[in-house]
Coordinates of C-alpha atoms and ligand atoms in Angstrom, one line a residue:
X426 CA 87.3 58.0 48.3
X427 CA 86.7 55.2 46.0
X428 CA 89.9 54.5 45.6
X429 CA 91.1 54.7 48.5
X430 CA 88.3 52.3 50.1
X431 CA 89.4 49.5 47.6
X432 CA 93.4 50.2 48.3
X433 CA 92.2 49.1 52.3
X434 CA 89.8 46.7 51.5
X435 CA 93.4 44.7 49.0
X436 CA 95.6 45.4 52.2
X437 CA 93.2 44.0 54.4
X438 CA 93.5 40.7 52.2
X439 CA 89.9 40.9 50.5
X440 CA 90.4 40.3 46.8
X441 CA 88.6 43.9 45.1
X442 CA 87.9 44.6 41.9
X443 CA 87.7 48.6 41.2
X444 CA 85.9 50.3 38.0
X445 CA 85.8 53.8 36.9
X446 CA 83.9 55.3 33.6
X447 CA 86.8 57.3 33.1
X448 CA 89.6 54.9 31.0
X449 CA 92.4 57.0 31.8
X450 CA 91.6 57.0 35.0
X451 CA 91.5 53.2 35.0
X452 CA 95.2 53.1 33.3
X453 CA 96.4 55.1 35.9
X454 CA 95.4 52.9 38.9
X455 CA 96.2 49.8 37.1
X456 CA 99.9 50.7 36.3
X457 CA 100.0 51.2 39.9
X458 CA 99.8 55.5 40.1
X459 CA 97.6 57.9 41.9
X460 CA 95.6 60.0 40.0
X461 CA 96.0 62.6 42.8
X462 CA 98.4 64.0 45.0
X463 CA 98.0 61.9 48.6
X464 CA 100.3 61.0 50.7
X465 CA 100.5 57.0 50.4
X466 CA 98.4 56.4 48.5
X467 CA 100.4 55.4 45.5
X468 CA 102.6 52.9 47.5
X469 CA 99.2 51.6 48.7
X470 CA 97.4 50.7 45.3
X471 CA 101.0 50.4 43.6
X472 CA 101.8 47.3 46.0
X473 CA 98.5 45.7 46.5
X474 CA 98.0 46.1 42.2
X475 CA 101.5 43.7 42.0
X476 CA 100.0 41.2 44.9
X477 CA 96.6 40.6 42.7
X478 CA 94.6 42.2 45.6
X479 CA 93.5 44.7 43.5
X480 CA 92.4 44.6 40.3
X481 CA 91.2 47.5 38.3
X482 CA 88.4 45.9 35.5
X483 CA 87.5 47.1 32.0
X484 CA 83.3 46.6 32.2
X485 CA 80.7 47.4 35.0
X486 CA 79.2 43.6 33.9
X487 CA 83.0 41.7 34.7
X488 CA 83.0 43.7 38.8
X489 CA 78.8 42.7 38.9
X490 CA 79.6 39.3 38.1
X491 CA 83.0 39.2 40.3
X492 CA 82.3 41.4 43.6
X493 CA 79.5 40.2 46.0
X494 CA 79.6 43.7 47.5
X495 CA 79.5 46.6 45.6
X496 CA 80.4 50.4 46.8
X497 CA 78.6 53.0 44.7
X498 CA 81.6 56.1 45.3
X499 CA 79.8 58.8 43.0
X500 CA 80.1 62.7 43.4
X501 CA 76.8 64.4 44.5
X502 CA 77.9 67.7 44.0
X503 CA 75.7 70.9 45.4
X504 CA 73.4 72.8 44.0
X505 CA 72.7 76.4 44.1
X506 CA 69.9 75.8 46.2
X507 CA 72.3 74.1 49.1
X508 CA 70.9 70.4 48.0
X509 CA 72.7 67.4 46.4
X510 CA 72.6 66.8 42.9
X511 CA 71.4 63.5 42.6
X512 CA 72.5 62.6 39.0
X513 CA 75.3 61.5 39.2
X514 CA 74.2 58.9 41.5
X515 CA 71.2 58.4 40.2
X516 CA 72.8 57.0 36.3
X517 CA 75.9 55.4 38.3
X518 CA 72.7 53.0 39.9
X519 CA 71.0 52.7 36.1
X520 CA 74.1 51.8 34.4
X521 CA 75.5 49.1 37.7
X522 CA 71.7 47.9 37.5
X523 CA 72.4 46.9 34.0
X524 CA 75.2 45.4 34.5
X525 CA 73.5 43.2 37.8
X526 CA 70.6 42.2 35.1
X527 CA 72.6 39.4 33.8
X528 CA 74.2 38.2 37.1
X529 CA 72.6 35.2 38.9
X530 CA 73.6 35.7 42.3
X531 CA 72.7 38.2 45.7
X532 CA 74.3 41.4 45.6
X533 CA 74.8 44.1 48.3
X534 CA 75.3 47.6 46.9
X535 CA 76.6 50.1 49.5
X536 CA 76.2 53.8 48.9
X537 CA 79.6 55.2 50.2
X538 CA 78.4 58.3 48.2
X539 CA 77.2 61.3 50.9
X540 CA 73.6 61.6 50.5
X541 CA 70.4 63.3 52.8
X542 CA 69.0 60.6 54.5
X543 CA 66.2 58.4 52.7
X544 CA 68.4 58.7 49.4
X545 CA 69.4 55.0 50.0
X546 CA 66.7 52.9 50.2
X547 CA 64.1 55.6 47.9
X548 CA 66.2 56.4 44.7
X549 CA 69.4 54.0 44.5
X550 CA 67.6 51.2 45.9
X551 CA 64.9 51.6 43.4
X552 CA 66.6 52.6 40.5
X553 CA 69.4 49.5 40.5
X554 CA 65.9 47.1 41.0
X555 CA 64.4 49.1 38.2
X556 CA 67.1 49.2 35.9
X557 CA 67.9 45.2 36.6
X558 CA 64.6 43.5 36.5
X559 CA 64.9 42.1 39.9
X560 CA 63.5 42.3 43.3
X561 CA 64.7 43.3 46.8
X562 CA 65.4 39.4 47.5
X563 CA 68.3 39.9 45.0
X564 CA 69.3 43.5 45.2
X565 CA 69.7 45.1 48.9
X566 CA 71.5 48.5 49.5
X567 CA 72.9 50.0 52.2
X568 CA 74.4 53.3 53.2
X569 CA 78.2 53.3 54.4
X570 CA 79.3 57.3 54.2
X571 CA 83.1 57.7 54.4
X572 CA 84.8 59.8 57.0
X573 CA 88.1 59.7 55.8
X574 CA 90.3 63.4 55.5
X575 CA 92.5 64.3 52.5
X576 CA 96.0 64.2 53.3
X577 CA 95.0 61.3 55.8
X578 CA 93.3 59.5 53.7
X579 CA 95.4 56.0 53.6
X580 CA 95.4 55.9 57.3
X581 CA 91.4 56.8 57.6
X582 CA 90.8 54.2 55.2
X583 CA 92.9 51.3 57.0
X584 CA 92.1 52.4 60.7
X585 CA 88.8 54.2 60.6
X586 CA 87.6 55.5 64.1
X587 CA 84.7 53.2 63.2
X588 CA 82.6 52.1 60.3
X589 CA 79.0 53.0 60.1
X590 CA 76.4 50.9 57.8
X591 CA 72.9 51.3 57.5
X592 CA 71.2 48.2 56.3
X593 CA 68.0 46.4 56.8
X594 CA 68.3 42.9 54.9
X595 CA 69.5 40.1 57.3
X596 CA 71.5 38.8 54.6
X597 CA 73.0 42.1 53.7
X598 CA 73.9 42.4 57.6
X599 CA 75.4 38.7 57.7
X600 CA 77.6 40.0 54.2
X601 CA 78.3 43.3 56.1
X602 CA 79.5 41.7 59.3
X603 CA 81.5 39.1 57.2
X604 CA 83.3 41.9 55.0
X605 CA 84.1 44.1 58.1
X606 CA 85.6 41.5 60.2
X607 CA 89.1 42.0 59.1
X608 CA 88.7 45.6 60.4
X609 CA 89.4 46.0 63.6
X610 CA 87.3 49.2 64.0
X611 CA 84.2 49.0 66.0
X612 CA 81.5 48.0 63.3
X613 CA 78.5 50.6 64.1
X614 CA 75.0 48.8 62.3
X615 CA 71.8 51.5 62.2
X616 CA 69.0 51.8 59.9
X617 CA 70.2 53.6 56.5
X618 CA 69.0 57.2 57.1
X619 CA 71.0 57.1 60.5
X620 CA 74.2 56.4 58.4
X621 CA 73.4 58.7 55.8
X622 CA 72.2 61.4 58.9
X623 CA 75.5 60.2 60.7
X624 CA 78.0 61.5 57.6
X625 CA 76.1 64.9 57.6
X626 CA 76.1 65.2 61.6
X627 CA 79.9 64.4 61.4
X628 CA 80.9 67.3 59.3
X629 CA 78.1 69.8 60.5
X630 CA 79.8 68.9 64.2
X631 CA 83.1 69.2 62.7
X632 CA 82.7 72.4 61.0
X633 CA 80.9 73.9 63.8
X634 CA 83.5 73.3 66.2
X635 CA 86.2 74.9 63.9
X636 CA 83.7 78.1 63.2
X637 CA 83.4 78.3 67.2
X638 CA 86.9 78.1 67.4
X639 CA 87.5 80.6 64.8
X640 CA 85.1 83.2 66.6
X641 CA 87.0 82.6 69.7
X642 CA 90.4 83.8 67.8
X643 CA 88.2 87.2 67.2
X644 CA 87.7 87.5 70.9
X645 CA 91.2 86.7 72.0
X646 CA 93.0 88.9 69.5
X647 CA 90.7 91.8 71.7
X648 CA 91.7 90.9 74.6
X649 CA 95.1 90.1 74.5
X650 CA 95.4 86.5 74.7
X651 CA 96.3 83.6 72.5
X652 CA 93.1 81.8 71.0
X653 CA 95.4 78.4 71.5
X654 CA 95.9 78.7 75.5
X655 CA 91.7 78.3 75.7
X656 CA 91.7 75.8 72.6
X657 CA 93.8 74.0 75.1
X658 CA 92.1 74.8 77.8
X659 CA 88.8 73.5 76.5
X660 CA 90.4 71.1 74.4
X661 CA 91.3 69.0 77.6
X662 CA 88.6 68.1 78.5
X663 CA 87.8 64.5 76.9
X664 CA 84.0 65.2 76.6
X665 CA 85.2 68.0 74.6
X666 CA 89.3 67.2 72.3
X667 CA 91.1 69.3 71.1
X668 CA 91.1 68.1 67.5
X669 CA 89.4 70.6 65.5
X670 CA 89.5 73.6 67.2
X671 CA 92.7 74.6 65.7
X672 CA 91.4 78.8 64.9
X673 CA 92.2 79.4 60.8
X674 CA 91.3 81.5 57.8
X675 CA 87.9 79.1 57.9
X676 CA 87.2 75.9 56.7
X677 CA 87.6 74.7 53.1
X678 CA 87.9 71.7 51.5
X679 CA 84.9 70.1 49.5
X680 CA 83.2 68.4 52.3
X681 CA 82.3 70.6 54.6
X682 CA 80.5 73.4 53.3
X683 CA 78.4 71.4 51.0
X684 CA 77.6 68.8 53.3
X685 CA 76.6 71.7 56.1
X686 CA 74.8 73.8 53.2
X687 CA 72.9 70.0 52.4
X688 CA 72.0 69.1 56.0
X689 CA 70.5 72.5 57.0
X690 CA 68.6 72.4 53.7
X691 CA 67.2 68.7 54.0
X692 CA 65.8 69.7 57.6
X693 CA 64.5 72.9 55.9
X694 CA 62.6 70.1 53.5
X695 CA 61.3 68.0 56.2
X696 CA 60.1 71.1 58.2
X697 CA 62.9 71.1 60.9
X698 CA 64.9 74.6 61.1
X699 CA 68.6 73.9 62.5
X700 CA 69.5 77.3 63.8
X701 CA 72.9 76.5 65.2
X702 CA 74.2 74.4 61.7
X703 CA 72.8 77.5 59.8
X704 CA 74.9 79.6 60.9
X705 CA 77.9 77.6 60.3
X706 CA 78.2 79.0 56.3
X707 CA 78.8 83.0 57.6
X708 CA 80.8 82.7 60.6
X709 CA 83.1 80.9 57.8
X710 CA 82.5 83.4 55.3
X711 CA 83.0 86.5 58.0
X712 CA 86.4 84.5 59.4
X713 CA 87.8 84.2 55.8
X714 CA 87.2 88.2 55.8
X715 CA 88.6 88.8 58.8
X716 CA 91.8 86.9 57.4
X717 CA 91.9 89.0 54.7
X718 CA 91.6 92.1 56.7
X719 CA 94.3 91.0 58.8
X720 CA 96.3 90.9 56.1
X721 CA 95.7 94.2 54.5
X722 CA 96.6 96.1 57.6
X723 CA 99.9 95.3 57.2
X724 CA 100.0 96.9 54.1
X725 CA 101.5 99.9 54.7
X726 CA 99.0 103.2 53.9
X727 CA 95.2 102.6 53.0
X728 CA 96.6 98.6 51.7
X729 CA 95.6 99.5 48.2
X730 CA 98.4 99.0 45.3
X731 CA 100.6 96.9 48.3
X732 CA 102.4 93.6 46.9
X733 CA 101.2 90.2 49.4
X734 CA 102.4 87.3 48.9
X735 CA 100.3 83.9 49.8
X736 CA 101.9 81.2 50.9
X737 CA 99.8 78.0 50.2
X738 CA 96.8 77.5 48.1
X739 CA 95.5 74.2 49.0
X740 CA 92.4 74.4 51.3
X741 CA 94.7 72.3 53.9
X742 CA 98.3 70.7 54.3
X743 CA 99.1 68.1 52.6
X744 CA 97.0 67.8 49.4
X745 CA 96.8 70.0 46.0
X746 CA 93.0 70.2 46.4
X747 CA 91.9 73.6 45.7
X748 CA 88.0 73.1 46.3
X749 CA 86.5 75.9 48.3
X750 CA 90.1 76.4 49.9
X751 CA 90.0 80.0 51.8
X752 CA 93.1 81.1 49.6
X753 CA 90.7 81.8 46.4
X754 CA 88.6 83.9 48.0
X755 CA 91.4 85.6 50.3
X756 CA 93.0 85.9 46.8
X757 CA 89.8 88.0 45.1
X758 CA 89.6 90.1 48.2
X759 CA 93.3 90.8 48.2
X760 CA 93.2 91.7 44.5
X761 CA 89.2 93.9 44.7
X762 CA 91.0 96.0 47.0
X763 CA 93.7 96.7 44.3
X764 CA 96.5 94.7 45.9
X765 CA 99.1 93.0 44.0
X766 CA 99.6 89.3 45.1
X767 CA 101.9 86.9 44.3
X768 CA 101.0 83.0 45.2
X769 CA 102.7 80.0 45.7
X770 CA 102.4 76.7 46.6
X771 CA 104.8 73.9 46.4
X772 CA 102.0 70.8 45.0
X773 CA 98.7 72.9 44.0
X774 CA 100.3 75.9 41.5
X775 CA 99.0 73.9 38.6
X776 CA 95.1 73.8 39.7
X777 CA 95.4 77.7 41.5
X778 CA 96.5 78.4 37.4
X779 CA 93.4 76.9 35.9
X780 CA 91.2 78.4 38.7
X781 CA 92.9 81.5 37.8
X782 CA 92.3 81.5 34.2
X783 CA 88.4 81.2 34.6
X784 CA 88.3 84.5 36.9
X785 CA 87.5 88.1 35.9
X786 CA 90.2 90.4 34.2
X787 CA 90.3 92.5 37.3
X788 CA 91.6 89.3 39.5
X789 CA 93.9 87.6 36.9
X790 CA 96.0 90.7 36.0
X791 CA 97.1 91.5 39.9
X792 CA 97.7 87.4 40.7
X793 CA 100.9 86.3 39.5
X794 CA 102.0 82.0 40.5
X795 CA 105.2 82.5 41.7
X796 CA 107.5 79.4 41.0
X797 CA 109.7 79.9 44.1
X798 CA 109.2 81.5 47.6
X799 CA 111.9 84.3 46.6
X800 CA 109.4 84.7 43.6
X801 CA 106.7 85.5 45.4
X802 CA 108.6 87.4 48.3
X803 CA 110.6 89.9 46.3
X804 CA 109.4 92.7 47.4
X805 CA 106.7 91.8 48.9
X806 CA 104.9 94.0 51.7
X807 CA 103.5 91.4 53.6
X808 CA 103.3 87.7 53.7
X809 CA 101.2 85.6 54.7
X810 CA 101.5 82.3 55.8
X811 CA 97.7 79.9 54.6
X812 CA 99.2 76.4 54.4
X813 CA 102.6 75.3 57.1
X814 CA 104.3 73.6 54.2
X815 CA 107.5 72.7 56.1
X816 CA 109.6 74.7 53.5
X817 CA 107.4 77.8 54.5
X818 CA 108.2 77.0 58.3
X819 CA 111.9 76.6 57.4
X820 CA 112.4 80.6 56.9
X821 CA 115.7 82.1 55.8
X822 CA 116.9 85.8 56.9
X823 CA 117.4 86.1 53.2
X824 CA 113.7 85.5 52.7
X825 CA 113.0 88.1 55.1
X826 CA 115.6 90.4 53.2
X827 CA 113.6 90.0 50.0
X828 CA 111.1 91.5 51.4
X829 CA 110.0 95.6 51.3
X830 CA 108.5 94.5 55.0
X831 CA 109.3 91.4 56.5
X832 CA 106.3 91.0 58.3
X833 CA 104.5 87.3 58.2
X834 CA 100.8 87.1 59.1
X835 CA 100.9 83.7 60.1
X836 CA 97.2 82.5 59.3
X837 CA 97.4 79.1 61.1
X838 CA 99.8 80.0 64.2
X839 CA 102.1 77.0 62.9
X840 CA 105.6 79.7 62.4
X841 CA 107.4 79.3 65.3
X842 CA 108.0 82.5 66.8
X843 CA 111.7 81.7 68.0
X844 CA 112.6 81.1 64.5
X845 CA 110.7 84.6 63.3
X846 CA 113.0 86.1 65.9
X847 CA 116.0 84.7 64.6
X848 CA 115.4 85.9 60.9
X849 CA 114.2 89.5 61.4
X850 CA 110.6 88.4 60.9
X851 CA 107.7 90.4 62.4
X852 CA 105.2 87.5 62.6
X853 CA 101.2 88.6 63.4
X854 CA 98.9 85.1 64.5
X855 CA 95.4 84.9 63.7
X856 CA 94.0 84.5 67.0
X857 CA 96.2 85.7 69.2
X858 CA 96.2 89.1 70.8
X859 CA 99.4 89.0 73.1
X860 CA 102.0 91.4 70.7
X861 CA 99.8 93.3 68.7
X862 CA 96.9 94.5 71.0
X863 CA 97.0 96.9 74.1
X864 CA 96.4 94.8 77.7
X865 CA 92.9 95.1 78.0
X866 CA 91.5 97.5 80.5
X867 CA 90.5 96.4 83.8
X868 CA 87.5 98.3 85.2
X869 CA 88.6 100.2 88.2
X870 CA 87.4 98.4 91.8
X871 CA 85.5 101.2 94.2
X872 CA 87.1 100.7 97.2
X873 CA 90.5 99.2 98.4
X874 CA 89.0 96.4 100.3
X875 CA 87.4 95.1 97.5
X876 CA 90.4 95.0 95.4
X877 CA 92.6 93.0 97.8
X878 CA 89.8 91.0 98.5
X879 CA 90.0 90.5 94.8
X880 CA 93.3 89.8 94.5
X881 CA 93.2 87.5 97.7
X882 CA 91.0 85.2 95.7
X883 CA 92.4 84.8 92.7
X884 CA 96.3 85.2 93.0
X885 CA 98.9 82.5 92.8
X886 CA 99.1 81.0 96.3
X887 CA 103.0 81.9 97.4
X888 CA 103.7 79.5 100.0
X889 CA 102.3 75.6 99.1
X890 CA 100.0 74.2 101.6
X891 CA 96.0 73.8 102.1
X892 CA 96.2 77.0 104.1
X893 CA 97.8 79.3 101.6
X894 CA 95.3 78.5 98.5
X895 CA 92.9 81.5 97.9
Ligands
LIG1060 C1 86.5 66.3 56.1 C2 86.3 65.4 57.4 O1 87.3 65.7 58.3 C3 86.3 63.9 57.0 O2 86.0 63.2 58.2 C4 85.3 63.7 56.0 O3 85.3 62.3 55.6 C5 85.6 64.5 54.8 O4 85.5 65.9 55.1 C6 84.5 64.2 53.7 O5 83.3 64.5 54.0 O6 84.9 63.6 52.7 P1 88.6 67.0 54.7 O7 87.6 67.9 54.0 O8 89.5 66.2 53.9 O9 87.8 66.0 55.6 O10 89.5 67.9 55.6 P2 89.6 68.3 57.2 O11 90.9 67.8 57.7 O12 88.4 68.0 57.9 O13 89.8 69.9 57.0 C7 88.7 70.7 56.4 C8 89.1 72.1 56.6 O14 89.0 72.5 57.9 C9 90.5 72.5 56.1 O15 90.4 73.7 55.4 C10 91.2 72.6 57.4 O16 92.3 73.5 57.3 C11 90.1 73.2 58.3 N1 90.4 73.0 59.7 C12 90.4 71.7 60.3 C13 90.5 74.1 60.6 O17 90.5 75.3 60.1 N2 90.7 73.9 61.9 C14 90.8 72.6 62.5 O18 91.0 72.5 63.7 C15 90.6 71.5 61.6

């Protein structure tokens, strides 16, 4: 996030200076690399580095003493009690505050960081004054959360849907307005626990809608129908969109679970009970399950000692970020009920192996990282399909050869079905009904008036014309 903050801020023609406490880290971004796997990123910092946009510095003191603004990007990473652990943050605003103690000038320090709301202005606002022997006249702080998605992070950062800051100094709000103006996303200005409120409301919304859409897939596997057609349906309607209501395996991801578990918990603290966020966590949880289970029954007799193979380990296309991605715990499940899986991914094998190697005997001798898709097929009894990849979607008949039964459960409905047809692929969506469930059953009408009046109403008109409509 940090990083790629100060990539848009260089492209947008501000001069920024970037510091991490991590020196390799610091290498990396100087010589112009990503430290991660993101699309675009790289060409991003790797051409603004050579323009002398952005410039990665060696000492907390040199970026106090050359940025006027300063983002504060530190982890606050959940607790087992669902709230933020503030350390992090807390000794990031210590250790910038001593670096601010020998600079002679107004600073602006902006929390980008995702904190409950109050964090801002009652623990990083105090502890940078604190640690710098200096007053609110020289120090202000506002909040600006992030709202950028992995795997679209460059364009987020460039072309956010809008910037939020919460700030209360006039002069912070003059810098603000000043810094912003190259952006041409509307500039939203609240009090900083609105921001702060306004990250967790984003996700908590976000995350909601997915888990709605992910019991609607439940439903319409029942009766028949494809979860998509009412995603659509609903979708379409502009007070509604369709973004994010795309049925899955349940979120993942390190954002959205935390940030839900935090929000729910910090109302909890101030006496507020959010019923509807709260039970955001389990309809995940019991989706992820259901995933699982989906995939089992295709195992053929009780879908113990079975070989699956899982295709894509990332929580989402394109990234290798494994954080709280549903493929782990589909992946435990798989391997508690004695199945044999094989895994693959074509960017995120190499975190899956270090998750892999901190997990119980029982789960690391049935998972086996598969190097290639025939790897993991061979012999596989079912497949099943947790990240489109394009490669995945590109399916050979000599994939579905490798397998004992070719049979795809296609987690994401992104397989197109012609192309199953066309390589002897039986393919089973998540959320849709139409091929594996029986019609459902229509209650019988009493009487044969009422059935025709029935069908009167509600039948395709056959001839066009005012009169003909039902
Ligand atoms: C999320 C938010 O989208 C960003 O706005 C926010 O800034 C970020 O968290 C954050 O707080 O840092 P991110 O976690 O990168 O971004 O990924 P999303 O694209 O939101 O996807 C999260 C998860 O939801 C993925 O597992 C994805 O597959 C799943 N998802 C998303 C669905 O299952 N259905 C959908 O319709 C959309």
């Amino acid at each position: 996030m940090g990083l790629a903050t100060a990539a848009a801020f260089a492209r947008h023609g501000v001069p920024t200076f970037g510091y991490d406490v991590v020196p390799e880290r610091r290498a990396t971004v100087r010589a112009g690399h990503a430290p991660f796997h993101e699309d675009g990123l790289e060409a991003l910092i790797r051409g603004e580095v050579r323009r002398g946009r952005l410039t990665i510095v060696e000492s907390l003191e040199e970026l106090a003493r050359r940025a006027s603004v300063i983002f504060l990007c530190l982890p606050t990473p959940p607790r087992s009690d669902g709230r933020i652990d503030l350390r992090p943050i807390r000794a990031g605003a210590r250790q910038l505050g001593r670096a601010l103690a020998g600079v002679d000038a107004f600073r602006l320090v902006v929390v980008k960081s995702t904190v409950v709301p109050g964090t801002t202005e009652s623990v990083v606002g105090p502890e940078l004054r604190r640690a710098a022997g200096k007053g609110p006249d020289q120090i202000a702080v506002a909040a600006s959360p992030e709202f950028l998605a992995e795997g679209r992070m460059v364009e987020d950062a460039l072309h956010p849907d809008r910037v939020v800051v919460g700030v209360s100094d006039p002069r912070a709000v003059r810098l603000v307005e000043s810094l912003y103006a190259c952006f041409e996303s509307p500039l939203l200005l609240m009090a900083p626990a609105a921001a702060e409120m306004t990250k967790y409301v984003a996700n908590s919304f976000l995350a909601m809608k997915i888990s709605f859409a992910n019991e609607l897939s439940r439903f319409s596997e029942q009766v028949g129908i494809d979860v998509d057609d009412v995603a659509r349906g609903l979708g379409s309607d502009r007070r509604v969109g369709r973004r994010f209501l795309d049925a899955g395996p349940g979120f993942g991801g390190s954002c959205f679970s935390k940030d839900v578990q935090a929000f729910v918990r910090s109302a909890r603290d101030h006496g507020v009970r959010l019923r509807l966020a709260g039970q955001v966590m389990p309809v995940n949880d019991e989706q992820t399950r259901h995933a699982t289970s989906l995939i089992l029954r295709e195992i053929p007799g009780t879908g113990r000692r079975g070989t699956a193979a899982i295709l894509g380990l990332a929580f989402k296309e394109g990234t290798d970020d494994l954080r709280e991605s549903r493929a782990l715990p589909i992946v435990e499940q798989l391997a508690a009920r004695g199945v044999s899986v094989r895994v693959h991914d074509p960017v995120a094998s190499v975190k899956f192996r270090a998750w892999l190697a901190d997990q119980k005997p029982s789960v690391r001798r049935r998972v086996t990282v598969a190097a290639t898709v025939d790897e993991a097929l061979d012999g596989a009894d079912v497949a099943a399909l947790q990240v489109p990849w394009p490669e995945y979607l590109a399916w050979s008949r000599a994939w579905s050869k490798r397998m004992r039964h070719p049979v795809l459960v296609d987690l994401r409905r992104a397989f197109p079905i012609e192309r199953a047809k066309a390589v002897g692929l039986r393919l089973v969506r998540l959320g849709d009904g139409r091929a594996s469930v029986e019609p459902p059953r229509v209650p019988r009408a009493r009487s044969a008036a009422r059935t025709s009046a029935t069908v009167g109403a509600f039948a395709r008109p056959t001839a066009v014309g005012p009169e003909a409509v039902g």
